Amino acid sequence: MAFTLSGDDAIQELQPSPIPEPYWVAFSSAAATLLNIPLKSDGYPQDDAWLNVLAGNSLETQSQKFSNPIATVYSGHQFGVWAGQLGDGRAILLGDIAGQELQLKGAGKTRYSRMGDGRAVLRSSIREFLCSEAMYALGIPTSRALSVVGSHLPVLRESLETAAVCSRLAPSFIRVGHFEHFASTQNIVRLKELADLLIDHHYPECRNNKNPYLDLFHKISERNAKLVAQWQAVGFCHGVLNSDNISVLGLTIDYGPFGFLDQFQVDHICNHSDHGGRYAYQRQPQIMHWNMACLASAFIPLLELDHSEVEAQTLLTSALSEFPTIYGETWLTLFRQKLGLSAEHDDDMDLIERLLQVMHDSKIDFTSLFRGLADINTNASVSKITLRNDFIDRDAIDQWLGDYITRLKTESSVDADRKVAMNAVNPKYILRNHLAQAAIEKAQRKDFSEVAKLLSILERPFDEQDQYQEYAAPPPPDLESIEVSCSS
Ligand code: AMP
Ligand code: MG
């Protein structure tokens, strides 16, 4: 549902800036079905006008007219420090179709561009496109990506690259930063309008609560606690968990220097600009909690409409304190599923943590290991389990495998059934950095076939796709440590 705040203190009405000679790089026919766009047999829109619309060069197709594109203002905390006013510096919201907001990222400067050029490069646009659709297929709440449109327009980053526009979809792109903006400017009228808009369109059940804004906070915090548990369970690192990159719908948004873990390292940092490791894998839950604290602060004036200052703070502090429990319970549920445990035992947490420790110590490939565990024959001896050979400390993994098999036997686990259940939650295919990089390098040479192929593989991450076994493999040693920067 479109962002309905109006007025100069909230939005800028503007047109996208055109790019020269736009061309299709990628298109998600699955995302297009959300908008009911009729497609040709090649998966691209029947109506060619979509190319120009998704390039930011036109506002009209045969069936759609986007009469009111806008950029919105927000503020936020970047790397733990208050950054003041930010905003859609390169994202322009065209409008909404079928309950989805359609946003163009890289569509030119806005009032909120600060020192930026309003553009995105082909490399980062392909990464956002592929990861959005991959996350969706993994069952993780996310904004969707509809297309990438390229151009020869030069864009300067660490080196000279070319521009692209990624179009993305979400029921709403409202962020924690939007609330922080109006709270920090003490614009309580706007703050309330924003909360009411969110409740009316996305959290209508809060209206029935005697304290709708407190309930809204609860629900946003709950969704984000569950979201970050899902990230941990697939080894996803977001890379830039600034409060302006956190969705109030609990969606994964603003894909930048993200990365999926190859080797399991709890302190893995995917963003090479993150020198202190603030957004390292193991810190994500704590950081998301911190972001929810930023949101709670921004909600104080809303609660103060009906409560004293002390009451407002007490209520929000108490709601915020539920985050670790919700996160922890979700995490435990997800990892139990990953191990194929259907019953709940007191020492499951210990079993899971011991596995993660030996995986960390031996730098084991996260995705392959969990996928491989599904094949364990609980009647064979531990020494026959081939995945043990990947571990440096054989005694530790043998001990763990023995305990795991004993645990499975206590719930009379049936190997074949467990394998089906585990393969439905442990993906075979993830967007590994080296795979994205190979697709990007081809696309930079105007060959977009690898982007399309990766998309089709990642749309079925849990299926065995026999012809694509090599896409499931860990990176070869020379491609293990591709680093991705914030500059995109
Ligand atoms: P990010 O960390 O990529 O989410 O961006 C942080 C802020 O900088 C947001 O307000 C973005 O809109 C803005 N921004 C990032 N890159 C650019 C750019 N190339 N031009 C203008 N604004 C940008
Ligand atoms: Mg952002």
Short mmCIF file of C-alpha atoms and ligand atoms in Angstrom, two decimals:
data_model
loop_
_atom_site.label_atom_id
_atom_site.label_comp_id
_atom_site.label_asym_id
_atom_site.label_seq_id
_atom_site.Cartn_x
_atom_site.Cartn_y
_atom_site.Cartn_z
CA MET A 1 0.00 0.00 0.00
CA ALA A 2 1.52 3.29 -1.11
CA PHE A 3 3.13 5.60 1.36
CA THR A 4 0.34 8.06 1.89
CA LEU A 5 2.04 10.80 3.85
CA SER A 6 2.23 13.98 1.83
CA GLY A 7 3.95 17.31 2.32
CA ASP A 8 7.50 18.56 2.02
CA ASP A 9 8.49 17.44 5.50
CA ALA A 10 7.79 13.81 4.60
CA ILE A 11 8.26 13.29 0.87
CA GLN A 12 9.54 14.75 -2.36
CA GLU A 13 7.43 14.39 -5.48
CA LEU A 14 9.77 13.86 -8.40
CA GLN A 15 10.38 11.94 -11.61
CA PRO A 16 13.07 9.29 -11.98
CA SER A 17 16.09 10.47 -14.01
CA PRO A 18 16.28 8.60 -17.33
CA ILE A 19 19.18 6.33 -18.26
CA PRO A 20 20.46 6.16 -21.85
CA GLU A 21 19.66 3.10 -24.02
CA PRO A 22 18.19 0.84 -21.35
CA TYR A 23 18.34 -2.92 -21.80
CA TRP A 24 16.97 -5.89 -19.86
CA VAL A 25 19.49 -7.62 -17.62
CA ALA A 26 17.10 -9.76 -15.59
CA PHE A 27 13.42 -10.17 -14.92
CA SER A 28 11.61 -12.27 -12.34
CA SER A 29 8.49 -13.73 -13.87
CA ALA A 30 7.57 -15.05 -10.41
CA ALA A 31 7.61 -11.53 -8.96
CA ALA A 32 5.70 -10.27 -12.01
CA THR A 33 2.79 -12.54 -11.15
CA LEU A 34 2.34 -10.47 -7.97
CA LEU A 35 1.55 -7.51 -10.22
CA ASN A 36 -0.42 -9.51 -12.80
CA ILE A 37 1.87 -8.37 -15.61
CA PRO A 38 1.16 -10.45 -18.76
CA LEU A 39 4.38 -12.09 -19.97
CA LYS A 40 5.70 -13.45 -23.25
CA SER A 41 7.05 -16.98 -23.57
CA ASP A 42 10.56 -15.69 -22.83
CA GLY A 43 9.36 -14.54 -19.40
CA TYR A 44 9.58 -10.81 -20.14
CA PRO A 45 6.53 -8.48 -20.25
CA GLN A 46 4.33 -8.57 -23.33
CA ASP A 47 4.09 -4.83 -23.15
CA ASP A 48 7.51 -3.41 -24.14
CA ALA A 49 6.67 -0.18 -22.35
CA TRP A 50 7.68 -1.91 -19.10
CA LEU A 51 11.36 -1.68 -20.07
CA ASN A 52 11.22 2.10 -20.09
CA VAL A 53 9.14 2.25 -16.92
CA LEU A 54 11.52 -0.02 -15.02
CA ALA A 55 14.47 1.99 -16.35
CA GLY A 56 12.96 5.16 -14.91
CA ASN A 57 12.52 6.61 -18.42
CA SER A 58 8.73 6.63 -18.57
CA LEU A 59 5.75 6.47 -16.21
CA GLU A 60 3.27 4.69 -18.42
CA THR A 61 2.55 1.21 -19.71
CA GLN A 62 -0.58 0.15 -21.60
CA SER A 63 -2.32 -0.66 -18.35
CA GLN A 64 -0.55 1.42 -15.69
CA LYS A 65 0.09 5.05 -15.14
CA PHE A 66 2.32 6.14 -12.27
CA SER A 67 1.21 9.68 -11.72
CA ASN A 68 2.80 10.41 -8.37
CA PRO A 69 6.34 9.07 -7.87
CA ILE A 70 7.97 10.07 -4.60
CA ALA A 71 11.06 9.77 -2.45
CA THR A 72 10.56 9.63 1.32
CA VAL A 73 12.55 11.06 4.18
CA TYR A 74 13.93 8.99 7.05
CA SER A 75 16.77 9.26 9.54
CA GLY A 76 18.73 6.63 11.36
CA HIS A 77 21.63 5.14 13.23
CA GLN A 78 24.51 4.01 11.04
CA PHE A 79 27.08 1.69 12.63
CA GLY A 80 25.66 2.52 16.05
CA VAL A 81 25.91 6.28 15.66
CA TRP A 82 23.08 8.74 15.07
CA ALA A 83 23.43 9.86 11.45
CA GLY A 84 20.62 12.40 11.33
CA GLN A 85 18.52 12.82 8.22
CA LEU A 86 18.90 10.28 5.43
CA GLY A 87 16.06 9.29 3.12
CA ASP A 88 15.49 7.65 -0.25
CA GLY A 89 18.71 8.95 -1.77
CA ARG A 90 18.43 6.78 -4.85
CA ALA A 91 15.14 4.95 -4.52
CA ILE A 92 11.99 6.31 -6.08
CA LEU A 93 8.59 4.87 -5.26
CA LEU A 94 6.58 4.75 -8.47
CA GLY A 95 3.32 3.76 -6.84
CA ASP A 96 1.49 0.63 -5.89
CA ILE A 97 0.00 -2.22 -7.84
CA ALA A 98 -2.02 -5.04 -6.33
CA GLY A 99 -0.93 -4.19 -2.79
CA GLN A 100 2.77 -4.00 -3.67
CA GLU A 101 4.83 -0.83 -3.68
CA LEU A 102 7.01 -0.64 -6.78
CA GLN A 103 10.30 1.09 -6.12
CA LEU A 104 13.16 1.85 -8.52
CA LYS A 105 16.59 1.72 -6.89
CA GLY A 106 19.25 3.73 -8.69
CA ALA A 107 16.77 5.98 -10.48
CA GLY A 108 18.65 9.24 -9.95
CA LYS A 109 19.16 11.93 -7.39
CA THR A 110 16.51 13.00 -4.94
CA ARG A 111 16.41 15.69 -2.30
CA TYR A 112 17.83 13.10 0.09
CA SER A 113 20.85 12.07 -2.00
CA ARG A 114 23.34 14.06 0.11
CA MET A 115 26.74 13.51 -1.58
CA GLY A 116 25.53 10.50 -3.61
CA ASP A 117 24.85 10.33 -7.33
CA GLY A 118 21.48 8.62 -6.99
CA ARG A 119 22.68 5.66 -9.02
CA ALA A 120 23.34 1.97 -8.46
CA VAL A 121 25.81 -0.14 -10.41
CA LEU A 122 25.09 -3.27 -12.42
CA ARG A 123 27.05 -5.43 -9.95
CA SER A 124 25.05 -4.45 -6.86
CA SER A 125 21.75 -4.47 -8.74
CA ILE A 126 22.27 -8.08 -9.87
CA ARG A 127 23.20 -9.05 -6.32
CA GLU A 128 20.06 -7.44 -4.88
CA PHE A 129 17.91 -8.99 -7.59
CA LEU A 130 19.20 -12.52 -7.12
CA CYS A 131 19.27 -12.42 -3.35
CA SER A 132 15.76 -11.01 -2.98
CA GLU A 133 14.33 -13.82 -5.07
CA ALA A 134 16.57 -16.43 -3.42
CA MET A 135 15.48 -15.35 0.07
CA TYR A 136 11.84 -15.50 -0.97
CA ALA A 137 12.33 -19.04 -2.22
CA LEU A 138 13.99 -19.94 1.08
CA GLY A 139 10.81 -18.82 2.84
CA ILE A 140 12.43 -15.80 4.47
CA PRO A 141 10.44 -12.55 4.58
CA THR A 142 11.97 -10.14 2.07
CA SER A 143 11.31 -7.41 -0.43
CA ARG A 144 11.03 -8.96 -3.89
CA ALA A 145 12.89 -7.97 -7.03
CA LEU A 146 11.13 -7.58 -10.35
CA SER A 147 13.89 -6.53 -12.72
CA VAL A 148 17.31 -5.20 -13.43
CA VAL A 149 17.65 -2.78 -16.31
CA GLY A 150 21.14 -1.81 -17.47
CA SER A 151 22.61 1.14 -19.33
CA HIS A 152 26.04 2.20 -20.57
CA LEU A 153 25.82 5.24 -18.27
CA PRO A 154 29.16 5.36 -16.42
CA VAL A 155 29.09 5.37 -12.62
CA LEU A 156 32.17 5.90 -10.51
CA ARG A 157 32.65 3.67 -7.49
CA GLU A 158 35.99 2.16 -6.42
CA SER A 159 36.44 1.82 -10.17
CA LEU A 160 34.38 2.95 -13.15
CA GLU A 161 31.28 0.80 -13.59
CA THR A 162 27.96 1.11 -15.42
CA ALA A 163 24.54 2.04 -14.07
CA ALA A 164 21.56 -0.21 -13.54
CA VAL A 165 18.13 0.18 -12.01
CA CYS A 166 16.75 -2.60 -9.82
CA SER A 167 13.00 -2.58 -9.35
CA ARG A 168 11.77 -4.00 -6.11
CA LEU A 169 8.46 -4.78 -4.45
CA ALA A 170 7.17 -4.84 -0.91
CA PRO A 171 3.80 -4.22 0.72
CA SER A 172 5.61 -1.27 2.32
CA PHE A 173 9.18 0.02 2.47
CA ILE A 174 8.62 1.86 5.78
CA ARG A 175 11.69 1.50 7.99
CA VAL A 176 12.62 2.00 11.61
CA GLY A 177 14.35 5.13 10.30
CA HIS A 178 11.03 6.68 9.22
CA PHE A 179 9.85 6.57 12.84
CA GLU A 180 13.20 7.82 14.10
CA HIS A 181 12.97 10.75 11.73
CA PHE A 182 9.68 12.11 12.99
CA ALA A 183 10.56 11.35 16.61
CA SER A 184 13.89 13.16 16.33
CA THR A 185 12.28 16.19 14.70
CA GLN A 186 9.55 16.04 17.37
CA ASN A 187 6.95 15.99 14.63
CA ILE A 188 4.42 14.04 16.65
CA VAL A 189 1.59 14.64 14.19
CA ARG A 190 3.61 12.90 11.48
CA LEU A 191 4.79 10.20 13.85
CA LYS A 192 1.19 9.38 14.65
CA GLU A 193 0.15 9.50 10.99
CA LEU A 194 2.90 7.04 10.18
CA ALA A 195 1.89 4.66 12.98
CA ASP A 196 -1.77 4.91 11.97
CA LEU A 197 -0.92 4.25 8.33
CA LEU A 198 1.06 1.20 9.32
CA ILE A 199 -1.72 -0.13 11.52
CA ASP A 200 -4.49 0.57 9.01
CA HIS A 201 -2.75 -1.10 6.10
CA HIS A 202 -0.45 -3.71 7.59
CA TYR A 203 -1.33 -4.40 11.23
CA PRO A 204 -5.11 -3.89 11.40
CA GLU A 205 -5.36 -6.32 14.34
CA CYS A 206 -3.64 -3.71 16.55
CA ARG A 207 -6.75 -1.54 16.42
CA ASN A 208 -8.55 -4.03 18.65
CA ASN A 209 -5.91 -3.70 21.32
CA LYS A 210 -6.53 -1.24 24.14
CA ASN A 211 -3.03 0.10 23.49
CA PRO A 212 -2.63 -0.01 19.67
CA TYR A 213 0.81 1.62 19.45
CA LEU A 214 2.29 -0.63 22.12
CA ASP A 215 0.81 -3.62 20.34
CA LEU A 216 2.25 -2.35 17.06
CA PHE A 217 5.69 -2.13 18.62
CA HIS A 218 5.33 -5.66 20.00
CA LYS A 219 4.43 -7.04 16.62
CA ILE A 220 7.20 -5.24 14.72
CA SER A 221 9.75 -6.41 17.26
CA GLU A 222 8.41 -9.97 17.15
CA ARG A 223 8.62 -10.11 13.36
CA ASN A 224 12.19 -8.86 13.34
CA ALA A 225 13.22 -11.27 16.11
CA LYS A 226 11.87 -14.14 14.01
CA LEU A 227 13.46 -12.73 10.86
CA VAL A 228 16.94 -12.63 12.32
CA ALA A 229 16.54 -16.19 13.62
CA GLN A 230 15.76 -17.23 10.05
CA TRP A 231 18.89 -15.47 8.81
CA GLN A 232 21.02 -17.32 11.36
CA ALA A 233 19.48 -20.62 10.33
CA VAL A 234 20.52 -20.22 6.67
CA GLY A 235 23.82 -18.51 7.41
CA PHE A 236 22.77 -15.17 5.92
CA CYS A 237 24.70 -12.05 6.90
CA HIS A 238 22.98 -8.79 6.00
CA GLY A 239 26.08 -6.65 6.20
CA VAL A 240 24.61 -3.23 7.03
CA LEU A 241 22.09 -3.53 9.84
CA ASN A 242 21.69 0.20 10.29
CA SER A 243 18.32 1.27 11.63
CA ASP A 244 17.42 2.83 8.27
CA ASN A 245 17.80 -0.60 6.68
CA ILE A 246 15.35 -2.33 9.04
CA SER A 247 11.81 -2.89 7.80
CA VAL A 248 8.85 -2.36 10.12
CA LEU A 249 7.15 -5.27 8.34
CA GLY A 250 9.98 -7.60 9.39
CA LEU A 251 11.23 -8.00 5.82
CA THR A 252 14.82 -8.35 4.71
CA ILE A 253 15.47 -5.11 2.82
CA ASP A 254 18.33 -3.09 1.34
CA TYR A 255 20.61 -5.79 0.06
CA GLY A 256 24.14 -4.39 -0.11
CA PRO A 257 27.33 -6.17 0.94
CA PHE A 258 25.37 -9.19 2.23
CA GLY A 259 26.79 -12.68 2.13
CA PHE A 260 25.82 -16.26 2.86
CA LEU A 261 28.33 -18.15 4.96
CA ASP A 262 30.39 -20.66 3.08
CA GLN A 263 32.73 -21.86 5.82
CA PHE A 264 31.01 -21.57 9.18
CA GLN A 265 32.78 -18.87 11.18
CA VAL A 266 30.68 -17.27 13.89
CA ASP A 267 32.63 -14.03 13.60
CA HIS A 268 32.34 -13.83 9.81
CA ILE A 269 32.11 -10.25 8.51
CA CYS A 270 30.73 -9.95 4.98
CA ASN A 271 31.12 -6.19 4.55
CA HIS A 272 34.72 -5.10 4.17
CA SER A 273 33.85 -1.59 5.37
CA ASP A 274 32.74 -3.06 8.72
CA HIS A 275 36.15 -2.91 10.38
CA GLY A 276 34.92 -3.51 13.93
CA GLY A 277 32.72 -6.45 12.96
CA ARG A 278 29.61 -4.76 14.31
CA TYR A 279 27.50 -6.69 11.83
CA ALA A 280 29.32 -10.03 12.01
CA TYR A 281 27.18 -13.18 11.76
CA GLN A 282 26.98 -13.90 15.48
CA ARG A 283 26.16 -10.29 16.36
CA GLN A 284 23.11 -9.96 14.12
CA PRO A 285 20.53 -10.96 16.77
CA GLN A 286 21.96 -8.53 19.30
CA ILE A 287 22.11 -5.77 16.68
CA MET A 288 18.52 -6.37 15.63
CA HIS A 289 17.55 -6.09 19.29
CA TRP A 290 19.47 -2.82 19.43
CA ASN A 291 17.56 -1.58 16.37
CA MET A 292 14.31 -2.46 18.09
CA ALA A 293 15.52 -0.31 21.01
CA CYS A 294 15.89 2.58 18.53
CA LEU A 295 12.33 1.94 17.42
CA ALA A 296 11.13 1.79 21.03
CA SER A 297 12.69 5.21 21.68
CA ALA A 298 10.90 6.60 18.65
CA PHE A 299 7.62 5.14 19.95
CA ILE A 300 7.81 6.92 23.32
CA PRO A 301 5.92 10.01 22.10
CA LEU A 302 3.19 7.75 20.69
CA LEU A 303 2.71 6.01 24.02
CA GLU A 304 2.80 9.36 25.78
CA LEU A 305 -0.41 10.28 24.00
CA ASP A 306 -2.18 8.06 26.55
CA HIS A 307 0.39 7.52 29.31
CA SER A 308 2.81 9.41 31.48
CA GLU A 309 6.43 9.55 30.37
CA VAL A 310 7.44 6.99 32.98
CA GLU A 311 4.61 4.62 32.04
CA ALA A 312 5.42 4.94 28.35
CA GLN A 313 9.03 4.05 28.97
CA THR A 314 8.18 1.18 31.27
CA LEU A 315 5.73 -0.34 28.79
CA LEU A 316 8.14 -0.10 25.87
CA THR A 317 11.10 -1.38 27.89
CA SER A 318 9.07 -4.37 28.92
CA ALA A 319 7.95 -5.06 25.33
CA LEU A 320 11.53 -4.72 24.11
CA SER A 321 12.75 -7.18 26.73
CA GLU A 322 10.74 -9.94 25.05
CA PHE A 323 12.94 -9.84 21.97
CA PRO A 324 15.67 -12.25 23.18
CA THR A 325 13.10 -14.85 24.24
CA ILE A 326 11.23 -14.71 20.92
CA TYR A 327 14.49 -14.85 19.02
CA GLY A 328 15.85 -17.69 21.14
CA GLU A 329 12.73 -19.83 20.86
CA THR A 330 12.54 -19.33 17.09
CA TRP A 331 16.23 -20.10 16.69
CA LEU A 332 15.89 -23.32 18.70
CA THR A 333 12.84 -24.41 16.71
CA LEU A 334 14.62 -23.76 13.41
CA PHE A 335 17.80 -25.59 14.40
CA ARG A 336 15.82 -28.53 15.76
CA GLN A 337 14.20 -28.72 12.34
CA LYS A 338 17.58 -28.46 10.66
CA LEU A 339 18.71 -31.50 12.64
CA GLY A 340 15.48 -33.36 11.94
CA LEU A 341 14.45 -33.47 15.60
CA SER A 342 10.70 -33.62 15.98
CA ALA A 343 10.51 -33.86 19.77
CA GLU A 344 11.84 -31.25 22.20
CA HIS A 345 14.48 -32.30 24.71
CA ASP A 346 16.12 -30.15 27.36
CA ASP A 347 19.61 -30.71 26.07
CA ASP A 348 18.85 -29.94 22.40
CA MET A 349 20.38 -26.49 22.73
CA ASP A 350 23.60 -28.03 23.97
CA LEU A 351 23.61 -30.54 21.11
CA ILE A 352 23.14 -27.78 18.51
CA GLU A 353 25.75 -25.50 20.05
CA ARG A 354 28.31 -28.29 20.23
CA LEU A 355 27.81 -28.97 16.53
CA LEU A 356 28.22 -25.29 15.67
CA GLN A 357 31.40 -25.16 17.72
CA VAL A 358 33.01 -28.09 15.90
CA MET A 359 31.87 -26.66 12.57
CA HIS A 360 33.47 -23.34 13.47
CA ASP A 361 36.69 -25.02 14.62
CA SER A 362 36.98 -26.92 11.34
CA LYS A 363 35.62 -24.12 9.10
CA ILE A 364 32.96 -26.46 7.73
CA ASP A 365 30.72 -25.39 4.86
CA PHE A 366 27.46 -24.44 6.60
CA THR A 367 24.99 -25.29 3.85
CA SER A 368 26.59 -28.57 2.73
CA LEU A 369 26.91 -29.84 6.29
CA PHE A 370 23.25 -29.49 7.19
CA ARG A 371 22.21 -30.90 3.84
CA GLY A 372 24.62 -33.78 4.34
CA LEU A 373 23.34 -34.64 7.82
CA ALA A 374 20.06 -35.73 6.23
CA ASP A 375 21.85 -38.70 4.67
CA ILE A 376 23.11 -40.19 7.93
CA ASN A 377 22.31 -43.84 8.39
CA THR A 378 21.54 -44.17 12.07
CA ASN A 379 22.31 -47.88 11.98
CA ALA A 380 25.82 -47.52 10.59
CA SER A 381 28.86 -46.90 12.73
CA VAL A 382 30.03 -43.31 13.09
CA SER A 383 33.31 -44.11 11.36
CA LYS A 384 31.34 -44.86 8.16
CA ILE A 385 29.75 -41.39 8.03
CA THR A 386 31.70 -39.67 5.28
CA LEU A 387 31.08 -36.07 6.32
CA ARG A 388 33.22 -36.70 9.44
CA ASN A 389 36.24 -36.64 7.12
CA ASP A 390 35.77 -32.91 6.54
CA PHE A 391 36.48 -32.15 10.20
CA ILE A 392 39.93 -31.51 11.59
CA ASP A 393 39.01 -32.73 15.07
CA ARG A 394 37.66 -36.21 14.26
CA ASP A 395 37.24 -37.15 17.90
CA ALA A 396 35.00 -34.15 18.50
CA ILE A 397 32.79 -34.78 15.49
CA ASP A 398 32.64 -38.54 16.17
CA GLN A 399 31.55 -37.83 19.73
CA TRP A 400 28.92 -35.42 18.45
CA LEU A 401 27.65 -37.79 15.74
CA GLY A 402 27.34 -40.55 18.32
CA ASP A 403 25.29 -38.31 20.60
CA TYR A 404 23.17 -37.12 17.66
CA ILE A 405 22.34 -40.67 16.61
CA THR A 406 21.49 -41.59 20.19
CA ARG A 407 19.24 -38.54 20.36
CA LEU A 408 17.51 -39.49 17.09
CA LYS A 409 16.92 -43.00 18.42
CA THR A 410 15.22 -41.66 21.53
CA GLU A 411 12.46 -40.32 19.30
CA SER A 412 12.47 -43.42 17.04
CA SER A 413 13.45 -41.29 14.10
CA VAL A 414 12.99 -43.00 10.72
CA ASP A 415 15.91 -42.22 8.40
CA ALA A 416 13.88 -41.86 5.20
CA ASP A 417 11.22 -39.63 6.76
CA ARG A 418 13.79 -37.52 8.52
CA LYS A 419 15.67 -36.98 5.27
CA VAL A 420 12.55 -35.63 3.56
CA ALA A 421 11.85 -33.28 6.48
CA MET A 422 15.45 -32.06 6.70
CA ASN A 423 15.79 -31.48 2.98
CA ALA A 424 12.70 -29.29 3.12
CA VAL A 425 14.42 -26.89 5.54
CA ASN A 426 18.13 -27.21 4.72
CA PRO A 427 18.68 -25.67 1.29
CA LYS A 428 20.96 -27.30 -1.22
CA TYR A 429 21.44 -24.06 -3.18
CA ILE A 430 22.19 -20.65 -1.74
CA LEU A 431 23.47 -17.49 -3.42
CA ARG A 432 27.14 -18.06 -2.79
CA ASN A 433 29.30 -14.99 -3.43
CA HIS A 434 31.43 -16.68 -6.05
CA LEU A 435 28.34 -17.73 -8.02
CA ALA A 436 26.94 -14.20 -7.96
CA GLN A 437 30.34 -12.88 -8.99
CA ALA A 438 30.56 -15.21 -12.00
CA ALA A 439 27.07 -14.15 -13.15
CA ILE A 440 28.00 -10.47 -12.70
CA GLU A 441 31.20 -10.79 -14.68
CA LYS A 442 29.32 -12.38 -17.58
CA ALA A 443 26.63 -9.71 -17.38
CA GLN A 444 29.29 -7.02 -17.53
CA ARG A 445 30.22 -8.60 -20.88
CA LYS A 446 26.53 -8.40 -21.93
CA ASP A 447 25.87 -12.09 -21.43
CA PHE A 448 22.91 -12.33 -19.05
CA SER A 449 22.41 -16.08 -19.32
CA GLU A 450 24.14 -16.86 -16.03
CA VAL A 451 21.94 -14.44 -14.09
CA ALA A 452 18.85 -16.15 -15.50
CA LYS A 453 20.28 -19.60 -14.80
CA LEU A 454 21.18 -18.74 -11.20
CA LEU A 455 17.72 -17.28 -10.66
CA SER A 456 16.09 -20.48 -11.87
CA ILE A 457 18.31 -22.64 -9.63
CA LEU A 458 17.76 -20.43 -6.57
CA GLU A 459 14.02 -20.43 -7.10
CA ARG A 460 14.11 -24.12 -6.06
CA PRO A 461 16.71 -24.12 -3.28
CA PHE A 462 15.51 -27.30 -1.57
CA ASP A 463 15.20 -29.46 -4.70
CA GLU A 464 17.91 -31.81 -5.92
CA GLN A 465 18.75 -30.38 -9.33
CA ASP A 466 21.01 -33.11 -10.68
CA GLN A 467 22.29 -31.12 -13.64
CA TYR A 468 23.44 -28.30 -11.35
CA GLN A 469 25.38 -30.15 -8.66
CA GLU A 470 28.36 -27.81 -9.03
CA TYR A 471 26.17 -24.88 -7.95
CA ALA A 472 25.76 -26.52 -4.56
CA ALA A 473 29.48 -26.93 -3.97
CA PRO A 474 31.54 -24.68 -1.67
CA PRO A 475 33.73 -22.18 -3.50
CA PRO A 476 37.09 -23.35 -4.83
CA PRO A 477 39.89 -22.18 -2.49
CA ASP A 478 40.93 -19.24 -4.68
CA LEU A 479 37.38 -17.84 -4.54
CA GLU A 480 36.75 -18.37 -0.84
CA SER A 481 37.17 -14.83 0.37
CA ILE A 482 35.43 -12.53 -2.06
CA GLU A 483 34.85 -9.33 -0.13
CA VAL A 484 32.02 -6.99 -0.91
CA SER A 485 32.02 -3.32 -0.15
CA CYS A 486 29.30 -0.94 0.91
CA SER A 487 29.93 1.19 -2.15
CA SER A 488 27.29 0.05 -4.59
P1 AMP B 1 22.56 2.17 2.42
O1 AMP B 1 23.56 1.95 3.50
O2 AMP B 1 22.98 1.69 1.06
O3 AMP B 1 21.22 1.64 2.79
O4 AMP B 1 22.43 3.76 2.22
C1 AMP B 1 22.37 4.68 3.27
C2 AMP B 1 21.79 5.98 2.79
O5 AMP B 1 22.57 6.54 1.74
C3 AMP B 1 20.38 5.88 2.24
O6 AMP B 1 19.70 7.04 2.62
C4 AMP B 1 20.58 5.80 0.75
O7 AMP B 1 19.47 6.28 0.04
C5 AMP B 1 21.78 6.72 0.57
N1 AMP B 1 22.58 6.34 -0.60
C6 AMP B 1 23.35 5.24 -0.76
N2 AMP B 1 23.96 5.24 -1.95
C7 AMP B 1 23.57 6.37 -2.59
C8 AMP B 1 23.85 6.97 -3.85
N3 AMP B 1 24.66 6.38 -4.73
N4 AMP B 1 23.25 8.14 -4.14
C9 AMP B 1 22.45 8.74 -3.28
N5 AMP B 1 22.15 8.25 -2.07
C10 AMP B 1 22.68 7.08 -1.72
MG MG B 2 19.50 1.66 2.94
#
